[in-house]
Coordinates of C-alpha atoms in Angstrom, one line a residue:
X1385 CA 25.8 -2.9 19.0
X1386 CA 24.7 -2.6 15.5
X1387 CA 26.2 0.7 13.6
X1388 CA 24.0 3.6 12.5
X1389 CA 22.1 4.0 9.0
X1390 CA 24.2 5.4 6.2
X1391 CA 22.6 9.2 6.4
X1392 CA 21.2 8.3 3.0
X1393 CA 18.9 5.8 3.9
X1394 CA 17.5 7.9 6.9
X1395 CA 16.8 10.6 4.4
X1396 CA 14.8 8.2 2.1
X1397 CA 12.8 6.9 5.2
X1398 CA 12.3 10.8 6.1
X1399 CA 11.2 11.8 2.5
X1400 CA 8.9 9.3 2.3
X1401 CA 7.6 9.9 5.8
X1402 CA 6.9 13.5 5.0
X1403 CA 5.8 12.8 1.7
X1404 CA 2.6 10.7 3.5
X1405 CA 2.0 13.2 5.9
X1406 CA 1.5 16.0 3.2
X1407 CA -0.4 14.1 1.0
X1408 CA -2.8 13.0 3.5
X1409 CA -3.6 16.3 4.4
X1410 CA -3.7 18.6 1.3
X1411 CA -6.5 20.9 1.0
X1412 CA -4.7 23.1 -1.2
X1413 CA -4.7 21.2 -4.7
X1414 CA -8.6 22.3 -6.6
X1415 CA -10.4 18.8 -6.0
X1416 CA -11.7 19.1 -8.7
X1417 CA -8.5 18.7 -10.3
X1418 CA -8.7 14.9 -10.7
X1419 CA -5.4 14.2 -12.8
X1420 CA -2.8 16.2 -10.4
X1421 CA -4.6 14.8 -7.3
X1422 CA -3.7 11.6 -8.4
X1423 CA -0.5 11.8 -10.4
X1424 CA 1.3 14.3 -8.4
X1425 CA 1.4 10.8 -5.7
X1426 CA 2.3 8.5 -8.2
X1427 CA 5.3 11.8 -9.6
X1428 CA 6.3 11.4 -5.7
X1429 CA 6.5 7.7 -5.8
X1430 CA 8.9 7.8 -9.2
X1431 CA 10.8 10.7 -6.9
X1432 CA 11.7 8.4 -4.2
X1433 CA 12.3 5.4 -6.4
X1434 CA 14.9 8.0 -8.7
X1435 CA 16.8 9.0 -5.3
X1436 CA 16.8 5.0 -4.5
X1437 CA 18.6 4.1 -7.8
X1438 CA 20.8 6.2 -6.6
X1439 CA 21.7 4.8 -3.5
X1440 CA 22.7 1.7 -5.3
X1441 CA 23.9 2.5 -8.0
X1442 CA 27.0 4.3 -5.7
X1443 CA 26.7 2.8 -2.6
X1444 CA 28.7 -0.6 -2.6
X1445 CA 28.5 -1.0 0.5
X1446 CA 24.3 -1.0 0.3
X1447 CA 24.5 -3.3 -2.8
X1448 CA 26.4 -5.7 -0.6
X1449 CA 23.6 -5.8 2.1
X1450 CA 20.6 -6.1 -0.5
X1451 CA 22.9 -9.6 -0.9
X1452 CA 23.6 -10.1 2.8
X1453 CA 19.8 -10.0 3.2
X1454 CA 19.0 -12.2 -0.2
X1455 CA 21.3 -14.4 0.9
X1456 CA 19.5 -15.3 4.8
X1457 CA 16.6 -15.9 3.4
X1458 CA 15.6 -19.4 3.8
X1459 CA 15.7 -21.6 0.8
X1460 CA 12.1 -21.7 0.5
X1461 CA 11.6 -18.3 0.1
X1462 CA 14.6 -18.0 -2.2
X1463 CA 13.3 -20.5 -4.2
X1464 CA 9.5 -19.1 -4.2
X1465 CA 11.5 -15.2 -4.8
X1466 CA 13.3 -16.7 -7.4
X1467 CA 10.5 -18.7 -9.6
X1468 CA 8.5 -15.6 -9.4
X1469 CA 11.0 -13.3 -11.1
X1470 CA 11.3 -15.9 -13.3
X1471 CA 8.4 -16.1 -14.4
X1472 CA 7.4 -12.0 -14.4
X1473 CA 10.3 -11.8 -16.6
X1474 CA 9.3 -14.7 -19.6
X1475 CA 5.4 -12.9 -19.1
X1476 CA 7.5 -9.5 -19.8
X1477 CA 9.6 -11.6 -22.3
X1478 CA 6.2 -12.5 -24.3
X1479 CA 4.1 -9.1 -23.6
X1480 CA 1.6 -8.1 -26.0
X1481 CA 2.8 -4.8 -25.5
X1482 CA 6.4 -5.0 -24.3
X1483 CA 7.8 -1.4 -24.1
X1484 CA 4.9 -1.0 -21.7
X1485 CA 6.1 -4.3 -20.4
X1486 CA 9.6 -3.3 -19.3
X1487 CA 8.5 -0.4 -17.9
X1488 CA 6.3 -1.9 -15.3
X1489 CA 8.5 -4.8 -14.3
X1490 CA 11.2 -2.4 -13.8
X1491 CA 9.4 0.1 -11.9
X1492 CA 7.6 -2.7 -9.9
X1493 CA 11.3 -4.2 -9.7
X1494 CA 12.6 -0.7 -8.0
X1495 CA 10.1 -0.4 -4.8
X1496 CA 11.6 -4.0 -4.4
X1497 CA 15.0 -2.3 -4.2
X1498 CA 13.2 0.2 -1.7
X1499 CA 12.3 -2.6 0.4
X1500 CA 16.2 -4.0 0.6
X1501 CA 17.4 -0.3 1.1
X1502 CA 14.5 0.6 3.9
X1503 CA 15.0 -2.8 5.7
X1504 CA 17.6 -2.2 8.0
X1505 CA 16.4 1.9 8.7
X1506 CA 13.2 1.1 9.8
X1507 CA 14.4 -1.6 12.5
X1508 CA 16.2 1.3 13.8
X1509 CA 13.3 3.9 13.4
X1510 CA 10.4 1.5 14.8
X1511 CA 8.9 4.1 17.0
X1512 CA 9.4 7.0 14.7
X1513 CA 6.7 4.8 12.4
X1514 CA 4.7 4.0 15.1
X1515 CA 4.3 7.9 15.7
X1516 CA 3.5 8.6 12.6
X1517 CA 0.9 6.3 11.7
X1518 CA -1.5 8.3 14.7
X1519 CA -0.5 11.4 12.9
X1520 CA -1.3 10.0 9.5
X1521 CA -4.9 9.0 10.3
X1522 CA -5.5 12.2 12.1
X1523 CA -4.4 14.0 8.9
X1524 CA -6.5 11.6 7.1
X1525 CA -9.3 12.6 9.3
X1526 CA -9.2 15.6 9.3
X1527 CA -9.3 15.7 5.3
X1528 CA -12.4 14.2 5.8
X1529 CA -14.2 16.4 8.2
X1530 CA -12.9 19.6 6.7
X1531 CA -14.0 19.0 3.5
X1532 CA -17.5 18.1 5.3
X1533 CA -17.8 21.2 7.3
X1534 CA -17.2 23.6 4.9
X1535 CA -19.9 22.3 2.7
X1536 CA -22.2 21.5 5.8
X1537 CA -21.9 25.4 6.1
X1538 CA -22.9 26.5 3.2
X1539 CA -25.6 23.8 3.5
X1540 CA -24.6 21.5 1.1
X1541 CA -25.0 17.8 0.3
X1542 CA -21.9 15.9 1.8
X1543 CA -21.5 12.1 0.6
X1544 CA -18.3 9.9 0.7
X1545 CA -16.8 11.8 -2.5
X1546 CA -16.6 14.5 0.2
X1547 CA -12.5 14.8 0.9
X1548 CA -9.5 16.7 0.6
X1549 CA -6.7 15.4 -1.6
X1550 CA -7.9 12.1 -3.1
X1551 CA -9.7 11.9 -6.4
X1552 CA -11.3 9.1 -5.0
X1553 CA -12.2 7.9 -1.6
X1554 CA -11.2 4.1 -2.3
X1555 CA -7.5 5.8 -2.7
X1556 CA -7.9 7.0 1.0
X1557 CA -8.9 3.4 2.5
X1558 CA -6.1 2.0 0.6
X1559 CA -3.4 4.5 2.8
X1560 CA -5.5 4.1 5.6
X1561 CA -5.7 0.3 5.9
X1562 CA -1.4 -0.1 6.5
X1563 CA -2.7 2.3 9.7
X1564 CA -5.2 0.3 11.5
X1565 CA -2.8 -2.0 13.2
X1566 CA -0.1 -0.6 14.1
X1567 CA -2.4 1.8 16.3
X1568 CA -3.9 -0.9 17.5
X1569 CA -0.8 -2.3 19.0
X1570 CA 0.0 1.0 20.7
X1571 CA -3.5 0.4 22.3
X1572 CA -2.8 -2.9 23.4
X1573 CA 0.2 -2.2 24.9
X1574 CA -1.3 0.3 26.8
X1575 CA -3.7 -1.6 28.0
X1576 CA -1.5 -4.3 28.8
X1577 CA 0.3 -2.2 31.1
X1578 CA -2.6 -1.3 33.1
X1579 CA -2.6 2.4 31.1
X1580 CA -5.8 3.9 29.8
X1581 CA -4.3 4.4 26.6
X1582 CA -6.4 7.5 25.5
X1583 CA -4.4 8.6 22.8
X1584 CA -4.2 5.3 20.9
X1585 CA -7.6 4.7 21.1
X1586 CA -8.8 7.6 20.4
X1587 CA -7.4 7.2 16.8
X1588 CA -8.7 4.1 16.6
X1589 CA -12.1 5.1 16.9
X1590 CA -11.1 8.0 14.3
X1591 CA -10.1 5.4 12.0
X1592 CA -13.7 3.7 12.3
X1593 CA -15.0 7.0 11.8
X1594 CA -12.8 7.5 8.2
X1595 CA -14.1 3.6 7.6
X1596 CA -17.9 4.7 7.9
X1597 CA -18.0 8.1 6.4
X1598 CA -16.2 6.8 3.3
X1599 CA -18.6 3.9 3.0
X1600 CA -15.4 1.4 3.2
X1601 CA -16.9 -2.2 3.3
X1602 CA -13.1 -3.9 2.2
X1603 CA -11.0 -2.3 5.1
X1604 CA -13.8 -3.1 7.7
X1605 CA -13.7 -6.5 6.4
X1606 CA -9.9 -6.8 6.7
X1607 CA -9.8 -5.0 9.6
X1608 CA -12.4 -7.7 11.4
X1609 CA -10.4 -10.5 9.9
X1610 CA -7.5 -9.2 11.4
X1611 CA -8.5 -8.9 14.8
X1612 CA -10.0 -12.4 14.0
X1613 CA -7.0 -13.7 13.2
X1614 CA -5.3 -11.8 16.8
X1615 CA -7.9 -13.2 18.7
X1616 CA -6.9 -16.7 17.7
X1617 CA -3.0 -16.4 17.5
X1618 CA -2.6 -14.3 20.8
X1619 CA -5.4 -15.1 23.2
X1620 CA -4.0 -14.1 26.2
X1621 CA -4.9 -11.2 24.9
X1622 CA -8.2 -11.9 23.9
X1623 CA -10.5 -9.5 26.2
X1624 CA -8.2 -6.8 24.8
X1625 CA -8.7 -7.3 21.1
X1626 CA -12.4 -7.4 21.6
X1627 CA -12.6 -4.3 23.7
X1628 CA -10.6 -2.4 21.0
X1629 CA -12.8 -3.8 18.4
X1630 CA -15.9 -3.3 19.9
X1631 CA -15.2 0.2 21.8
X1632 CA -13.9 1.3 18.9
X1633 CA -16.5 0.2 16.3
X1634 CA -19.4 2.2 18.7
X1635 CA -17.6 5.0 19.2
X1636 CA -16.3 5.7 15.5
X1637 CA -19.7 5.1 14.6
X1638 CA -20.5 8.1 17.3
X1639 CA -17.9 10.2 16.1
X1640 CA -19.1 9.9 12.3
X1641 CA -22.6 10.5 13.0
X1642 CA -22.1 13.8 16.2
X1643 CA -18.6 15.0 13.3
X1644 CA -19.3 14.4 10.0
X1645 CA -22.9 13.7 9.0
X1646 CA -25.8 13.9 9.7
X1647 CA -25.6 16.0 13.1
X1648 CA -24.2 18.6 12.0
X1649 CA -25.9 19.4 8.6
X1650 CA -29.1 19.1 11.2
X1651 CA -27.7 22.2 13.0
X1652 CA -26.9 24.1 10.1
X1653 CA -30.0 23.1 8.3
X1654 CA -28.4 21.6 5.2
X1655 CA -29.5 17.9 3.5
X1656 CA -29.5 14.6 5.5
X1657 CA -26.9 11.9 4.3
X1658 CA -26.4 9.2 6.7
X1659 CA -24.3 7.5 4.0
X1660 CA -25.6 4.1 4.6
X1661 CA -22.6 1.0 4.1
X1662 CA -23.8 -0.1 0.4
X1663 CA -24.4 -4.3 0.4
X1664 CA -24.2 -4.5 -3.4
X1665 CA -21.4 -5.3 -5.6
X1666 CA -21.1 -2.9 -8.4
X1667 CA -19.3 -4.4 -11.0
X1668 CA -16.8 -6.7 -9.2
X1669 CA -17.8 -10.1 -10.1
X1670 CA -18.3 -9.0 -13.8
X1671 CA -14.5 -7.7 -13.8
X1672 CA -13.0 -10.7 -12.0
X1673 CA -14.9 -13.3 -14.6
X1674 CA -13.2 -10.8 -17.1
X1675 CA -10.0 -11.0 -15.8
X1676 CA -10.5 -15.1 -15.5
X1677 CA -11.3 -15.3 -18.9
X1678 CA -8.7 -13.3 -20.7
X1679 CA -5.6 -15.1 -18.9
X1680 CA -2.9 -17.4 -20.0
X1681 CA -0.6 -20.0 -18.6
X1682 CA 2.8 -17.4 -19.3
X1683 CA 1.2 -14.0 -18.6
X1684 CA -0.1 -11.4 -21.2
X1685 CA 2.7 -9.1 -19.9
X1686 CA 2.8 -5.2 -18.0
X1687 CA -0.4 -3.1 -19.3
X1688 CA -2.3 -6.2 -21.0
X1689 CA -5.3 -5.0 -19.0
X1690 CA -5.6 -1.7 -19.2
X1691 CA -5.0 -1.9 -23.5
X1692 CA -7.6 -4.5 -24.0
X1693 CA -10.3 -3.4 -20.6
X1694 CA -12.9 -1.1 -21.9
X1695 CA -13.9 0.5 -18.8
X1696 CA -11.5 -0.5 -15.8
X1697 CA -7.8 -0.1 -15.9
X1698 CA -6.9 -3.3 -13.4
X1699 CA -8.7 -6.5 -11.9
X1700 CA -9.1 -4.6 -8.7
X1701 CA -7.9 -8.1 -7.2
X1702 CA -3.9 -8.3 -6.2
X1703 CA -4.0 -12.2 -7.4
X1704 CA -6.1 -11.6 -10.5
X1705 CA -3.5 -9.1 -11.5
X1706 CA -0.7 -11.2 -11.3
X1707 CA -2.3 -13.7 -13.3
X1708 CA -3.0 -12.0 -16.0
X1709 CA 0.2 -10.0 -16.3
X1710 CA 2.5 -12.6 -15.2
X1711 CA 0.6 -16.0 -15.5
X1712 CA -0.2 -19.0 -13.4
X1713 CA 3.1 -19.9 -12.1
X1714 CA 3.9 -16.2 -10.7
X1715 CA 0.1 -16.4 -9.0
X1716 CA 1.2 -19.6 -7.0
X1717 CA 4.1 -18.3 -5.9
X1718 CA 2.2 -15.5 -4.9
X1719 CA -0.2 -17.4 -3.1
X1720 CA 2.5 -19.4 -1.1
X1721 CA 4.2 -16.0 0.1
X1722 CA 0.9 -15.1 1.6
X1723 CA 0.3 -18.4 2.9
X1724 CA 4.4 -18.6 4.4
X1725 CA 3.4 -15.2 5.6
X1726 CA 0.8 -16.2 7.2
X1727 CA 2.3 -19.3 9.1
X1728 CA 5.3 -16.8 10.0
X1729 CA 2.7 -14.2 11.6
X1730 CA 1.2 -17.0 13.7
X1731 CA 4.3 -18.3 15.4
X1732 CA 5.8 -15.4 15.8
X1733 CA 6.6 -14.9 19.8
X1734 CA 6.5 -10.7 20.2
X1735 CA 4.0 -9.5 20.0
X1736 CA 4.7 -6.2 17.9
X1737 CA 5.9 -8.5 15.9
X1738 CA 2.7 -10.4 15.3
X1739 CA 1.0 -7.4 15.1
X1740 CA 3.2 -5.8 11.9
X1741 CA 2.3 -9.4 10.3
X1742 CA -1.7 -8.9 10.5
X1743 CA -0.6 -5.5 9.0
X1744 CA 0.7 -7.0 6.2
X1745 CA -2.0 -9.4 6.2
X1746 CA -4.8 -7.1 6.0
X1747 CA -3.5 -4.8 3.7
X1748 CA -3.0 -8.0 1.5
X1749 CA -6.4 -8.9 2.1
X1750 CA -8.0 -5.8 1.4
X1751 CA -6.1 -6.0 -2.0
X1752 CA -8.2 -8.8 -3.1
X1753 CA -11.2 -6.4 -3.5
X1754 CA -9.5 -3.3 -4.6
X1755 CA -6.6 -1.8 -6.2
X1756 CA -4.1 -1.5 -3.1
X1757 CA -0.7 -2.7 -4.5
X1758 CA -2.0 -0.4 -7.7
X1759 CA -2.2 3.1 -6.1
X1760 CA 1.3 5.3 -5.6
X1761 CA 1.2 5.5 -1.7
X1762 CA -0.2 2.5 -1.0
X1763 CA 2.9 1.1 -2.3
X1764 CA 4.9 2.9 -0.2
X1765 CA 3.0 2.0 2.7
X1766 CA 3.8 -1.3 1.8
X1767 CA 7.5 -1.4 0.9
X1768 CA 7.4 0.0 4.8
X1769 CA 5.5 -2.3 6.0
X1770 CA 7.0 -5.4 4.5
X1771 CA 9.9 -3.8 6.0
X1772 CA 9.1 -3.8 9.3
X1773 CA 8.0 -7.2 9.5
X1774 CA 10.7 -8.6 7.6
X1775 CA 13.6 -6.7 9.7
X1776 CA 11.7 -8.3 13.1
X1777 CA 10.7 -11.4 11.8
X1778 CA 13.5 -14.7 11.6
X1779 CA 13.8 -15.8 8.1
X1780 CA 17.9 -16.5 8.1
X1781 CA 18.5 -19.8 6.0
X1782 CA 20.4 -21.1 9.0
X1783 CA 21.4 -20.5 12.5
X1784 CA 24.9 -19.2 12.5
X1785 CA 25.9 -15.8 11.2
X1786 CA 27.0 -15.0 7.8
X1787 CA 30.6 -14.5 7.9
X1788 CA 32.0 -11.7 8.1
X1789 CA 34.6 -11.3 5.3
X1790 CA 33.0 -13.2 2.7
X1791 CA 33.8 -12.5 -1.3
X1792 CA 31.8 -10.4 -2.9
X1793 CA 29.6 -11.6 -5.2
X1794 CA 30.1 -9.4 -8.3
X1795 CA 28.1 -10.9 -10.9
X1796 CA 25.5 -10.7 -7.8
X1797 CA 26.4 -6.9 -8.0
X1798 CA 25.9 -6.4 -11.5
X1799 CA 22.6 -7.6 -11.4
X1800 CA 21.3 -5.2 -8.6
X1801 CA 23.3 -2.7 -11.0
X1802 CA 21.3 -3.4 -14.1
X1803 CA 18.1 -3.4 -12.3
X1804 CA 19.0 0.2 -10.8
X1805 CA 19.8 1.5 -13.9
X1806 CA 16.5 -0.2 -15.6
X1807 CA 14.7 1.3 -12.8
X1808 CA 16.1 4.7 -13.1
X1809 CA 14.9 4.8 -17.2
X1810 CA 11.7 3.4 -16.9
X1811 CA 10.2 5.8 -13.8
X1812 CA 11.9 8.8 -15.5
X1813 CA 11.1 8.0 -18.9
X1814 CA 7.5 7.2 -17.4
X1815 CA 7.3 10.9 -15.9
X1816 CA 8.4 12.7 -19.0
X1817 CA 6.4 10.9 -21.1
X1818 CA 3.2 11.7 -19.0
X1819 CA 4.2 15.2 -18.3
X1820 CA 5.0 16.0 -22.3
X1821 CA 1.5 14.8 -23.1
X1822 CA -0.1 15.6 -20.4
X1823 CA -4.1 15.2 -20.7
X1824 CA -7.0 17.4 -20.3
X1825 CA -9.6 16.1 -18.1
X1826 CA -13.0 15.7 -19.4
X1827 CA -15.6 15.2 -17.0
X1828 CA -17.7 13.1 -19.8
X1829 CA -15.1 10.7 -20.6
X1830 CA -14.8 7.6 -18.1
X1831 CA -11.1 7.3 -17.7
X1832 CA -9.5 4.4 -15.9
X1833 CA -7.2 4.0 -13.4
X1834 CA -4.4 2.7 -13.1
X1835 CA -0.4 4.0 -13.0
X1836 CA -1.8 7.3 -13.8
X1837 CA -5.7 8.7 -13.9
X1838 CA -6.3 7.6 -17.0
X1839 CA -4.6 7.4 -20.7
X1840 CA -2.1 4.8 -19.2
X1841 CA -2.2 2.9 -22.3
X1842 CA 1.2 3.4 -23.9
X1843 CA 0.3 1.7 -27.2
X1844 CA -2.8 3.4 -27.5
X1845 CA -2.3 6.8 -26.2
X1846 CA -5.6 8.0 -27.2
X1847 CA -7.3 5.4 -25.1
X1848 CA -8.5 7.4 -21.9

C-alpha cells in the first residue's frame, strides 16, 4: 500500500483546483476590464508556481522523488528530455534579449517542477479530477449563457465575445479542450456498464454547446480527431464513441440554438445571431510563414517574438514556437515526445488510461492552431494532465524496482535547487515588474498577447 501525499502537495492540487473553478466562473470582474481578466490568471499561475518552489526548495524528501521519477524514465525519453533542455538553454544562452530570456525558461522550467510535484497526488486524487472537470464545463457554461441572457434581456446583440471572465473567447476553448475527454470517459463507462449515463452526457453535449456558441473550429477539430483516434485504438468500443460523438454533436447544437442564441433573443425580441462557424483563416498562414522565416538553427531565445512581431505576440502554433525560441533541435525533440506519446496512448491496455492520452493529444493538437501552451490556465490544465497520464502510464527504464536505499544524488539535488530558486526570481520578479508599471488599457491600441495582455516586451516596454 502506497503512503499518503505529503499535506503540501494535496494543498497545491486543491489550490489549483479551486483556482479553475473560480476563474471559470467569474462574473464579478468588469469585462470590460481586459488587462485584469487576463493577468489576474497568469498572477494565479506565478502564485502556485511561488508556493511550488517552495516545496522543493525544503522538502528533501520531494526533491528525491522528482529524481526517483527522472530516473524511471526510459532512456529514450531521458535522452529526448535531456537534448531538449539542452538545447532551450544554448537558445537562452544566445537570446537576442536574454534577461527576458531567463525569465521564460525559468518560469517555463517551474510548471515542469509542478508536473514532478503533482505526479504522484493526482494518482491518488483520480476521481477528485474526474469530478471536477463536469463542474468546470458547467461553470464554463454557464459563463457563457449568463452573459447571453442578460444582454438577450435588454435586447441586445450577443456574438461569441459574449462571456464572463475571459477577455477573449479563444482563452475559454483553450481551458475547455483538457475537459472534453475526460467526460467523455465517464460517459463511456457508463455506457459500458449498461448505465444511461445522464449526467456525463449531459455535459458533453454542454461542451458542444460552449464549442458552437464561441465559434471554436480548433477544439471541434481536435475533439473529432480524438474520437478518431478512439475509434481506431479501442474498437470494441466503437458503437460507443460514435454515439457520444454524434448524440452529443445534435444535441449541443440544440442546446446552443433553444439556450443561447437565437431562440431566445426571438422571445424577447432582440437581434438574430446564429453565430455561424467562420471557414476562413484570418491571419494564420501569414503568421506561420512569419514565424518560418524569422527562425534559426540555435533559437532566437525567450521573447524573440513578441520584440520583433508587430501585431501578434506568439506563432499561435506550439511547434512554431519552439522553433523560433529554442531552434531546430528543441522542435524535433518536441516532435518525437508527441510522436512517443502517441505510440504510448495506442498500446496502452486501460482504458482510462487511453483516454487521459487523447487528452493530452488533443490539447496538443489544438495547440497547433492557437496559443494553448501560452495562456496561464491552460498551463495548468496541462501540468495536470500530463500528470495524470504519466502517473498511469508505464515508462520505468526497466522492469525491477528502483531500490530502495539508494545514495542520494546530491549534485542531482543541487540542480533541482538552482532551478527552484531561478524559478522563484523570475515569476516574482515578473509580477512586480508588471504590477509597478502596470498599463492603462486603450481600446485604440492593438495589444498583443502573450504572458501578459499586452506590453510583454521587456526590452521595449513601450511596445504594447
Amino acid at each position: 500500500m502506497t503512503p499518503p501525499s505529503p499535506f503540501y502537495t494535496r494543498a497545491l492540487l486543491t489550490l489549483l483546483l479551486l483556482g479553475l473553478v473560480v476563474f471559470s466562473f467569474n462574473p464579478f470582474l468588469d469585462r470590460n476590464d481586459l488587462l485584469p481578466l487576463y493577468d489576474s490568471k497568469r498572477l494565479f499561475v506565478l502564485f502556485l508556481l511561488q508556493i511550488t518552489t517552495l516545496i522543493v526548495l525544503f522538502s528533501t524528501q520531494q526533491r528525491q522523488r522528482i529524481i526517483d521519477h527522472w530516473c524511471s524514465l526510459t532512456l529514450l525519453h531521458r535522452g529526448l528530455l535531456s537534448l531538449f533542455i539542452a538545447s532551450s538553454l544554448l537558445a537562452t544562452w544566445l537570446a537576442r534579449y536574454p534577461l527576458a530570456a531567463v525569465l521564460q525558461w525559468f518560469y517555463l522550467a517551474g510548471l515542469v517542477l509542478m508536473l514532478f510535484v503533482l505526479r504522484d497526488v493526482v494518482k491518488k486524487q483520480q476521481a477528485r479530477w474526474f469530478e471536477y472537470t463536469l463542474w468546470l464545463s458547467a461553470f464554463l457554461f454557464l459563463s457563457i449563457a449568463l452573459a447571453f441572457w442578460i444582454r438577450i434581456v435588454h435586447q441586445l446583440n450577443v456574438n461569441n465575445f459574449t462571456l464572463f471572465g475571459f477577455a477573449n473567447p479563444r482563452f475559454l476553448n483553450q481551458i475547455h479542450i483538457w475537459l472534453i475527454f475526460p467526460v467523455v470517459y465517464l460517459a463511456a463507462i457508463a455506457m459500458k456498464r449498461g448505465k444511461r449515463g445522464v449526467v456525463p452526457r449531459a455535459i458533453l453535449a454542454i461542451d458542444f454547446a460552449i464549442c458552437f456558441s464561441t465559434d471554436a473550429r480548433g477544439p471541434l477539430v481536435a475533439i473529432l480527431g480524438g474520437f478518431t483516434l478512439l475509434m481506431l485504438c479501442a474498437r470494441d468500443l466503437r458503437s460507443i464513441w460514435w454515439k457520444l460523438l454524434w448524440q452529443s454533436a445534435v444535441v449541443g447544437a440544440l442546446v446552443k440554438l433553444a439556450l443561447l442564441s437565437p431562440l431566445p433573443s426571438m422571445i424577447f425580441g432582440g437581434p438574430i445571431e446564429w453565430l455561424n462557424i467562420r471557414t476562413d483563416s484570418p491571419g494564420r498562414l501569414a503568421l506561420w510563414r512569419h514565424s518560418w522565416q524569422i527562425f534559426t538553427f540555435t533559437g532566437l531565445g525567450g521573447d524573440a517574438f513578441v520584440c520583433e512581431e508587430v501585431n501578434h505576440g506568439r506563432p499561435h502554433n506550439s511547434l512554431l514556437n519552439v522553433l523560433v525560441h529554442w531552434g531546430v533541435v528543441s522542435a524535433l525533440c518536441y516532435l518525437a515526445l508527441i510522436a512517443s506519446l502517441l505510440h504510448l496512448t495506442i498500446r496502452q491496455r486501460s482504458l482510462r488510461t487511453k483516454l487521459l492520452g487523447v487528452s493530452l493529444l488533443s490539447g496538443i493538437a489544438y495547440s497547433l492552431v492557437s496559443g494553448v501552451l501560452d495562456s496561464p490556465l491552460s498551463q495548468l490544465m496541462a501540468v495536470v494532465a500530463c500528470a495524470l497520464f504519466w502517473s498511469r502510464c508505464s515508462l520505468a527504464s526497466a522492469s525491477l524496482p528502483l531500490p530502495a536505499n539508494k545514495p542520494r544524488r546530491w549534485w542531482a539535488h543541487g540542480v533541482i535547487l538552482i532551478i527552484a530558486i531561478g524559478c522563484s526570481v523570475s515569476v516574482g520578479y515578473r509580477a512586480l515588474e508588471r504590477l509597478d508599471n502596470y498599463p492603462v488599457y486603450r481600446s485604440e491600441v492593438i495589444i498583443k498577447t502573450q504572458f501578459w495582455l499586452g506590453y510583454n516586451c521587456l526590452a521595449k516596454s513601450w511596445q504594447p
